[in-house]
Coordinates of C-alpha atoms in Angstrom, one line a residue:
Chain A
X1 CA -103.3 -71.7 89.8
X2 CA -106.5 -73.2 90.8
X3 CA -108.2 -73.7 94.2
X4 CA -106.9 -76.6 95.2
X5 CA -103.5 -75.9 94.7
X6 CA -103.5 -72.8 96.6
X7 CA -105.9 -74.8 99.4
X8 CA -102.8 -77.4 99.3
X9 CA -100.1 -75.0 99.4
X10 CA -101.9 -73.5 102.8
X11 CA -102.8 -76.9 103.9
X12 CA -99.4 -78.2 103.9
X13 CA -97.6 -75.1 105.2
X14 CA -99.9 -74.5 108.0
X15 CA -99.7 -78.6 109.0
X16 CA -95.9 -78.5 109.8
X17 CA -95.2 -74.6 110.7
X18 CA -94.5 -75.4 114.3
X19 CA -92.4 -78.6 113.6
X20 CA -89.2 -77.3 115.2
X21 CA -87.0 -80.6 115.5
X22 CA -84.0 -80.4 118.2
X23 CA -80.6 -81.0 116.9
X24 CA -79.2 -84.1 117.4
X25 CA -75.7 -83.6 115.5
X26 CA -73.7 -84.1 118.5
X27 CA -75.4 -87.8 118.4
X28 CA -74.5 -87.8 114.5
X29 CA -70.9 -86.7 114.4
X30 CA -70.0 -88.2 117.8
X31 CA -72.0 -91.4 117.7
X32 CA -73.4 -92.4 114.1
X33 CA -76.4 -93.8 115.8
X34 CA -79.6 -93.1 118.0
X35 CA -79.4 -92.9 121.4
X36 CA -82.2 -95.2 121.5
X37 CA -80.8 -97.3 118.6
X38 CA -77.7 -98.2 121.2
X39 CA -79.7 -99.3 124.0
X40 CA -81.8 -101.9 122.0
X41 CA -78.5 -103.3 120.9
X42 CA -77.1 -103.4 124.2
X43 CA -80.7 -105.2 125.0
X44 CA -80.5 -107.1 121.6
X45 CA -76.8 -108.7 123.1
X46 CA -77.6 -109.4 126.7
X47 CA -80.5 -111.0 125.0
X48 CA -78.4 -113.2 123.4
X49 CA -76.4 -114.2 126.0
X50 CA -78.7 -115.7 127.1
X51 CA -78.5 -118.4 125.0
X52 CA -74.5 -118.2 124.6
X53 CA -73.0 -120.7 122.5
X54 CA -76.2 -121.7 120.8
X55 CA -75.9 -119.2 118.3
X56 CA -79.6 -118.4 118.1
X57 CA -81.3 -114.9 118.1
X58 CA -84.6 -114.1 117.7
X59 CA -85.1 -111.9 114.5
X60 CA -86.7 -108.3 116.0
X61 CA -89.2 -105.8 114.5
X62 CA -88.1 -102.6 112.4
X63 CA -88.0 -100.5 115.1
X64 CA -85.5 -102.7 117.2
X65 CA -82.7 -102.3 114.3
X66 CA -79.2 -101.8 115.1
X67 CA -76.9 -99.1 113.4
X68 CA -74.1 -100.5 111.3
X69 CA -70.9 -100.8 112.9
X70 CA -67.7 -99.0 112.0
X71 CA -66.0 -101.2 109.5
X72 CA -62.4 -101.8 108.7
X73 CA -63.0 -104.1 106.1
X74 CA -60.2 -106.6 104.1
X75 CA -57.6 -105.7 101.9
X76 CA -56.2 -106.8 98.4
X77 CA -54.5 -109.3 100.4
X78 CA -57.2 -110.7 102.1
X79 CA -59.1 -114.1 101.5
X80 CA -62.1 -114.0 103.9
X81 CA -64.2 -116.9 104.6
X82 CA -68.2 -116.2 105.4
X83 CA -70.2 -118.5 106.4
X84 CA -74.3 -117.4 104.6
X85 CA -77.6 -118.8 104.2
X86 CA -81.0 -117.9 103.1
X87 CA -83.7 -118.8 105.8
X88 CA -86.9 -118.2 104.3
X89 CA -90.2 -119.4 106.2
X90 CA -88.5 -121.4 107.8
X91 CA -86.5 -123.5 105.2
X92 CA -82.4 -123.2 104.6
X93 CA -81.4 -122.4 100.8
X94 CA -77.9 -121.5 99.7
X95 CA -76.7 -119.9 96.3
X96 CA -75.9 -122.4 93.0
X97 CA -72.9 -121.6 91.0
X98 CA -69.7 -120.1 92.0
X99 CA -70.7 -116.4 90.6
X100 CA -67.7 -116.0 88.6
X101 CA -69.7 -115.6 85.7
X102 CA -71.1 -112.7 87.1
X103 CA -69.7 -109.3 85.7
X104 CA -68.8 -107.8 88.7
X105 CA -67.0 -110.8 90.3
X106 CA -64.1 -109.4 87.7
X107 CA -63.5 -106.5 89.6
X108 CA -65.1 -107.3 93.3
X109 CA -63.7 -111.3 93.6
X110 CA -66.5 -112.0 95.5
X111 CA -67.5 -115.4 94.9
X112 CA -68.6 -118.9 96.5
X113 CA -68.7 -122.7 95.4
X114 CA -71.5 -123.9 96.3
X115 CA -70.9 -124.2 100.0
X116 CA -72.8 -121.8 101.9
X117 CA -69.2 -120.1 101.9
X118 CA -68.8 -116.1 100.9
X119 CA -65.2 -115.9 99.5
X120 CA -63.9 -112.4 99.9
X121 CA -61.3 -112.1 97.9
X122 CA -60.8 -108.2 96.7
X123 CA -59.3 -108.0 92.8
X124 CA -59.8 -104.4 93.3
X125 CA -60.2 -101.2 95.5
X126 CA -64.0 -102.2 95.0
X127 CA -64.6 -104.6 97.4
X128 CA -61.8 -103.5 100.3
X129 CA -62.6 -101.6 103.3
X130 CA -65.7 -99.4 103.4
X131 CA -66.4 -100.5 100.6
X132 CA -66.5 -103.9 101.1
X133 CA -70.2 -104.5 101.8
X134 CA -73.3 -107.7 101.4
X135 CA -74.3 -105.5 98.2
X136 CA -71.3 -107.0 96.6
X137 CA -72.5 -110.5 97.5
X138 CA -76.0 -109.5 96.2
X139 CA -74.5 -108.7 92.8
X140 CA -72.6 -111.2 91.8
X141 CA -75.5 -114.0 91.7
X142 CA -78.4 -111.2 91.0
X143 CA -80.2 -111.7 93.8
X144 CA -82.5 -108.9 94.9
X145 CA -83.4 -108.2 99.2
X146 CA -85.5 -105.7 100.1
X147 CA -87.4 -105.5 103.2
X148 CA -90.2 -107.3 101.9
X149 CA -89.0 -110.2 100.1
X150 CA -85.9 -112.0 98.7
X151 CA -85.6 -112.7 95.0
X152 CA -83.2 -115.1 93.6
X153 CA -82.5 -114.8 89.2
X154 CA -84.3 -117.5 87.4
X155 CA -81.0 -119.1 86.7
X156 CA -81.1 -120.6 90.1
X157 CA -82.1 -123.7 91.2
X158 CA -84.2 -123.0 94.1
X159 CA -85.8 -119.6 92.6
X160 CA -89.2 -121.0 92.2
X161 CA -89.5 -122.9 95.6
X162 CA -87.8 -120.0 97.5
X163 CA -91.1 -117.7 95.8
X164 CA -93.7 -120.1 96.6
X165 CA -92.0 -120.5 100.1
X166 CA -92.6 -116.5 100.4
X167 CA -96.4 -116.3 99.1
X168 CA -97.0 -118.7 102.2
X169 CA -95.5 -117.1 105.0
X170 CA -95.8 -113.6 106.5
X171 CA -92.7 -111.4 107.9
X172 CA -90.5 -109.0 106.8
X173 CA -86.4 -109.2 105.9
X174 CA -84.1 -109.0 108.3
X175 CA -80.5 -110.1 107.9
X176 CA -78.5 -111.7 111.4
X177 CA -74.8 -110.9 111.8
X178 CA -72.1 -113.1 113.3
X179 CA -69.4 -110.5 113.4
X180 CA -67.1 -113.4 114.8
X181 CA -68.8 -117.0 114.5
X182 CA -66.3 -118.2 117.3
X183 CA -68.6 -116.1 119.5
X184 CA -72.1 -116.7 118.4
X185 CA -73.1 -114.5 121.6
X186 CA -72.5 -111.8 119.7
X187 CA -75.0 -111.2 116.5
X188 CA -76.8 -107.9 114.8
X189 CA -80.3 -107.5 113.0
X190 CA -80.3 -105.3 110.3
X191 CA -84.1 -104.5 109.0
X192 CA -83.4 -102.3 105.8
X193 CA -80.4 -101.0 104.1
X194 CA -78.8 -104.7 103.7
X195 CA -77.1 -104.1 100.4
X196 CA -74.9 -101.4 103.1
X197 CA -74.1 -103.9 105.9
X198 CA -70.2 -104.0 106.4
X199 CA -68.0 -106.9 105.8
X200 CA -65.6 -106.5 108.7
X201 CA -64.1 -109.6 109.4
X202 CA -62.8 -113.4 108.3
X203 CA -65.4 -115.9 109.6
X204 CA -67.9 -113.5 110.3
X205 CA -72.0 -115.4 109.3
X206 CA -74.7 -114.2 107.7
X207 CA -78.6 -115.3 107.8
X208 CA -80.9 -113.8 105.5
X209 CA -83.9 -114.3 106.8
X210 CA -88.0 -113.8 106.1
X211 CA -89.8 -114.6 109.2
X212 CA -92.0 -112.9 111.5
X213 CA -90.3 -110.9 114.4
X214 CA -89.4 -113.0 117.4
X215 CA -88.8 -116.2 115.6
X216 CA -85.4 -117.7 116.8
X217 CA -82.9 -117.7 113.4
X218 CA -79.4 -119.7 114.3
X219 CA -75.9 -119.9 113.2
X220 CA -76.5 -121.0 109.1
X221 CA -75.6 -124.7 108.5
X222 CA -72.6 -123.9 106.5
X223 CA -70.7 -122.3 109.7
X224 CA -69.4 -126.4 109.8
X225 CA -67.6 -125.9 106.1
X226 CA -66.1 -122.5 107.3
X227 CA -62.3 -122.9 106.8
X228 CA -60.6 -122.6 110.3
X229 CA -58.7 -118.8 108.4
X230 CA -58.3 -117.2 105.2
Chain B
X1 CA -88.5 -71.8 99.8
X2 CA -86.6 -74.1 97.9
X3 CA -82.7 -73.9 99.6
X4 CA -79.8 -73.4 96.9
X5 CA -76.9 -75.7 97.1
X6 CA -74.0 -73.8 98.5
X7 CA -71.8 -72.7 95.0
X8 CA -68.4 -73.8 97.0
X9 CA -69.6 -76.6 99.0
X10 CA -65.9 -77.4 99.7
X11 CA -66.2 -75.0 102.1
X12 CA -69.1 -76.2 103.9
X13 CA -69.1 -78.1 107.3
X14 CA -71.1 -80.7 108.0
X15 CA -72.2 -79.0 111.1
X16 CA -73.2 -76.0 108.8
X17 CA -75.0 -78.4 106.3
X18 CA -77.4 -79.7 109.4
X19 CA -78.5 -77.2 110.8
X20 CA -79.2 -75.5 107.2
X21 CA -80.8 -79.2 106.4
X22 CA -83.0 -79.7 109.3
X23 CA -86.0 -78.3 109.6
X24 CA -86.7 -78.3 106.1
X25 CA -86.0 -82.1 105.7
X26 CA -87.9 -83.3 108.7
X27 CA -90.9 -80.7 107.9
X28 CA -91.1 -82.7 104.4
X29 CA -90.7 -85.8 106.0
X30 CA -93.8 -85.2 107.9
X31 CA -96.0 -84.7 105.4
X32 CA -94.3 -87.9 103.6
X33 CA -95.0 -90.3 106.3
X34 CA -97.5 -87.9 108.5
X35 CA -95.9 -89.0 112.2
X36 CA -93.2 -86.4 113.7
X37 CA -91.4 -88.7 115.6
X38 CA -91.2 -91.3 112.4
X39 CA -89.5 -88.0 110.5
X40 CA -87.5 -87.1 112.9
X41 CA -86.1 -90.4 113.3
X42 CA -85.8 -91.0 109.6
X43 CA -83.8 -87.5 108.8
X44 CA -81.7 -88.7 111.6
X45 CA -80.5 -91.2 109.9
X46 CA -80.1 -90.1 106.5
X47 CA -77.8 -87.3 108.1
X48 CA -75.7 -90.4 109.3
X49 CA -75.5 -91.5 105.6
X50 CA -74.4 -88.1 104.6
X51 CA -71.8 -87.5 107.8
X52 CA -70.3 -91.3 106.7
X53 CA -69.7 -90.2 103.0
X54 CA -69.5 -86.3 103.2
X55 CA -65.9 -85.9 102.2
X56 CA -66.8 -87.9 98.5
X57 CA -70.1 -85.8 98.3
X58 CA -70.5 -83.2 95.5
X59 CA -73.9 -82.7 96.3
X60 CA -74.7 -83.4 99.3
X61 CA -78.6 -81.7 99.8
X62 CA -79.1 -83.7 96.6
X63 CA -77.9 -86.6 97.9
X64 CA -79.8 -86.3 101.5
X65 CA -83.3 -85.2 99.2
X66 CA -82.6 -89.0 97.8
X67 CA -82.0 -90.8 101.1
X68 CA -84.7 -88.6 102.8
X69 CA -87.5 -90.0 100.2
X70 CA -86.4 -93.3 100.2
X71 CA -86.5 -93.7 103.7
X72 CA -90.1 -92.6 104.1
X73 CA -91.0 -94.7 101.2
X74 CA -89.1 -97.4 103.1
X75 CA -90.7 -96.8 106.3
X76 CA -94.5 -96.4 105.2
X77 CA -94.1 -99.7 103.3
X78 CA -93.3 -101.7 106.5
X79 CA -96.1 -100.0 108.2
X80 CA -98.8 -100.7 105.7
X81 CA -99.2 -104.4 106.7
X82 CA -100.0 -103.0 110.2
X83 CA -102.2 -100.0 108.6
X84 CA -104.3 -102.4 107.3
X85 CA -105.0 -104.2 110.2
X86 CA -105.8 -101.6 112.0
X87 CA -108.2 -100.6 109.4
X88 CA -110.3 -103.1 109.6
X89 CA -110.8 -103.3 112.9
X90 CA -111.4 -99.7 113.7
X91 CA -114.4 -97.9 112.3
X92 CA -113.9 -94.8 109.8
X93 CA -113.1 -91.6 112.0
X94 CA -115.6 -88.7 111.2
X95 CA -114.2 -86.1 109.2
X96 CA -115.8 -82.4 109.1
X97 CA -113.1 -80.3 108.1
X98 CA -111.4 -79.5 105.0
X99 CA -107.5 -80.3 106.3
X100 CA -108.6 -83.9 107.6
X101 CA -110.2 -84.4 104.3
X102 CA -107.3 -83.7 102.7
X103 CA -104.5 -85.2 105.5
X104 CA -107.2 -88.3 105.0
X105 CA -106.6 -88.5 101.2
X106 CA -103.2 -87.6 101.1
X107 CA -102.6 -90.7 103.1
X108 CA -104.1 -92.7 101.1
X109 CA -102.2 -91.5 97.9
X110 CA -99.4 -94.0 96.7
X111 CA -96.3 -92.8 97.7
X112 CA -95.3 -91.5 94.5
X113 CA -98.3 -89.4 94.0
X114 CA -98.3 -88.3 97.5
X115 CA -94.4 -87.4 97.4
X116 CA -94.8 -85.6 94.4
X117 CA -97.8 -83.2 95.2
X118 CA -95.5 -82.4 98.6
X119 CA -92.6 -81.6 96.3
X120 CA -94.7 -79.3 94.1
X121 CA -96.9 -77.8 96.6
X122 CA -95.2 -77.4 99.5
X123 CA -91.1 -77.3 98.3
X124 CA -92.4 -75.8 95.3
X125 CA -90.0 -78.0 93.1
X126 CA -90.2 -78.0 89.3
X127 CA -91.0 -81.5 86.9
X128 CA -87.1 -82.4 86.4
X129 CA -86.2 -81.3 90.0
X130 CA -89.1 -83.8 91.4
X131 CA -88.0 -86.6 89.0
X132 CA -84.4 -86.3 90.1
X133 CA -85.0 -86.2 94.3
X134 CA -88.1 -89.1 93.1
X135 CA -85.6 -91.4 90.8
X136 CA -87.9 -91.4 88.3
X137 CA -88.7 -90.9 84.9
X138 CA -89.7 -86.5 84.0
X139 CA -92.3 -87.9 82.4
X140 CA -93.6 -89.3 85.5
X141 CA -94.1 -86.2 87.9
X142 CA -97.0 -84.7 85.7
X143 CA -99.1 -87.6 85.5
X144 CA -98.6 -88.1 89.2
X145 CA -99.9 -85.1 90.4
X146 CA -102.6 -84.6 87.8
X147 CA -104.1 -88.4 89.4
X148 CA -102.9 -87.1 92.8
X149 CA -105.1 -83.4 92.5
X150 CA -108.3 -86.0 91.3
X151 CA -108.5 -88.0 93.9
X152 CA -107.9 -85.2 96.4
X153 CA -110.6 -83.1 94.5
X154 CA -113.3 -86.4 94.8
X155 CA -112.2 -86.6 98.3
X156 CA -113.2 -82.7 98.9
X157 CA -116.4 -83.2 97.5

């Protein structure tokens, strides 16, 4: 061992010996979610009442994220209808291709037709209930979301505009929900973790967004091709 | 100091696993992202992930080592864009003694390097055991640390 490791070892034992967090497994049994997480979404909603029946929120930082709701999620005999789009500096984009070449639409069914339309349409135990979540989506056209930057495959049309769009503009990712596009009151904004956001609903919207907080995002355009049910 | 997965977790509670989990997952996360509330914050909810899916868990300490990392690498990549800002706008702080030196350079570390010389040097983890709670490659680890220790010894100087 030389000197430094044992000057490290003491180092970083001494600079956390009196961290002594407080428990907060009441909050993560009973709740699932920060005390402090809940009020921002109670102030993210009234927020967005605000502008009832516009649709439009205005994309918050990191640290105003909501947890992920409970989700029920569809069944084998389900044929849900989301409405999705890519809003990336500022521009819409929408997926090419209905995905069914995609390996894992053979066992999820997720799929779309070139409409700015999720069809969720479980084959399999894979995509139903809790397991029914955006990751799905992400997989069958291969695109990648992380909190810095949205990727699309090189098979797509708009791949190289949607990465010139993104070496232009600052921001990071956040993804909108519509759990119920009939009340566009009502949305979420995930910052990270998007490939676990819940599909709980028929006609729910999506927005994936790069933009810097505080810019408003609205309903996506394709909320007008959204089948009236499944 | 490294904790030993229970050899019956079937009958483990949750409630058991947290408070087992706790201090030793938020004292790591600390030196990961170096703010206590951040950690605090970011073990809280990677306990949610592990409360959501504990009854299809085999392993869960494993699983929570995993989520734990990846949020800290998660959260000190949104924060660097601000980091940076800051940086250039405020001048240097002084630094005399030997733990600011090192808190300093450990900062600075990428988080691969950094997360690895806390896994060796403070959980005391071997090469494979880093590699699995990093996601990477065993190969990896060494190299890691050996860059890590000489840029922390340049920094000492």
């Amino acid at each position: 061992m030389t000197d430094l490791d044992a000057v490290l070892r003491d180092h970083l034992r001494r600079r956390v010996a009196d961290v002594h967090p407080a428990s907060r497994l009441d909050d993560v049994v009973g709740h699932g979610a920060r005390p402090d997480r809940r009020r921002r979404s109670v102030a993210l909603v009234a927020a967005s009442l605000v502008v009832a029946g516009l649709g439009v929120v205005a994309v918050s930082g990191p640290d105003d994220a909501v947890a992920p709701r409970a989700t029920v999620g569809p069944t084998m005999n389900d044929h849900w209808h989301l409405a999705y789009g890519l809003l990336l500096c500022g521009t819409w984009y929408e997926l090419h291709g209905d995905g069914e070449a995609s390996p894992s639409y053979g066992t999820t069914g997720v799929h779309s037709h070139d409409d700015g339309i999720i069809h969720w349409h479980p084959f399999t135990s894979e995509s139903t209930g809790r397991r029914a979540r955006l990751g799905l989506f992400f997989d069958t056209y291969g695109v990648d979301v992380t909190t810095e930057r949205v990727m699309l495959p090189a098979d797509q049309p708009a791949a190289r505009d949607v990465d010139r769009a993104q070496q232009r503009c600052d921001g990071p990712v956040s993804v909108v929900v519509w759990p119920d596009v009939d009340d566009p009151s009502h949305a979420e904004v995930h910052t990270d973790d998007f490939r676990d956001i819940p599909i709980t609903s028929d006609r729910m919207a999506i927005a994936i967004v790069r933009a810097p907080p505080g810019t408003p995002v609205p309903l996506p355009p394709s909320v007008d091709r959204l089948p009236r049910s499944g | 100091m490294r904790r030993v997965e229970p050899c019956a977790p079937v009958t483990q509670t949750f409630e058991t696993f947290y408070e087992r989990e706790l201090t030793v997952q938020v004292r790591r996360a600390v030196l990961l992202v170096g703010s206590r509330e951040a950690a605090e914050d970011l073990v809280h909810d990677a306990m949610i992930e592990v409360h959501r899916r504990w009854a299809s868990l085999d392993h869960p300490a494993a699983f929570l080592d995993t989520v734990v990392v990846n949020r800290c690498r998660d959260h000190l990549r949104r924060r660097l864009v601000r980091v940076r800002a800051v940086a250039r706008l405020r001048p240097p702080d002084p630094v005399d003694a030997v733990g600011d030196v090192l808190d300093d350079a450990l900062a600075r570390l990428p988080f691969n390097q950094r997360a690895a010389v806390v896994l060796r040097f403070y959980e005391q983890m071997t090469g494979p055991e880093i590699a699995q709670v990093l996601g990477c490659a065993e190969g990896s680890v060494g190299p890691w640390i050996d860059r890590a220790l000489r840029t922390l010894r340049e920094a000492l100087r």
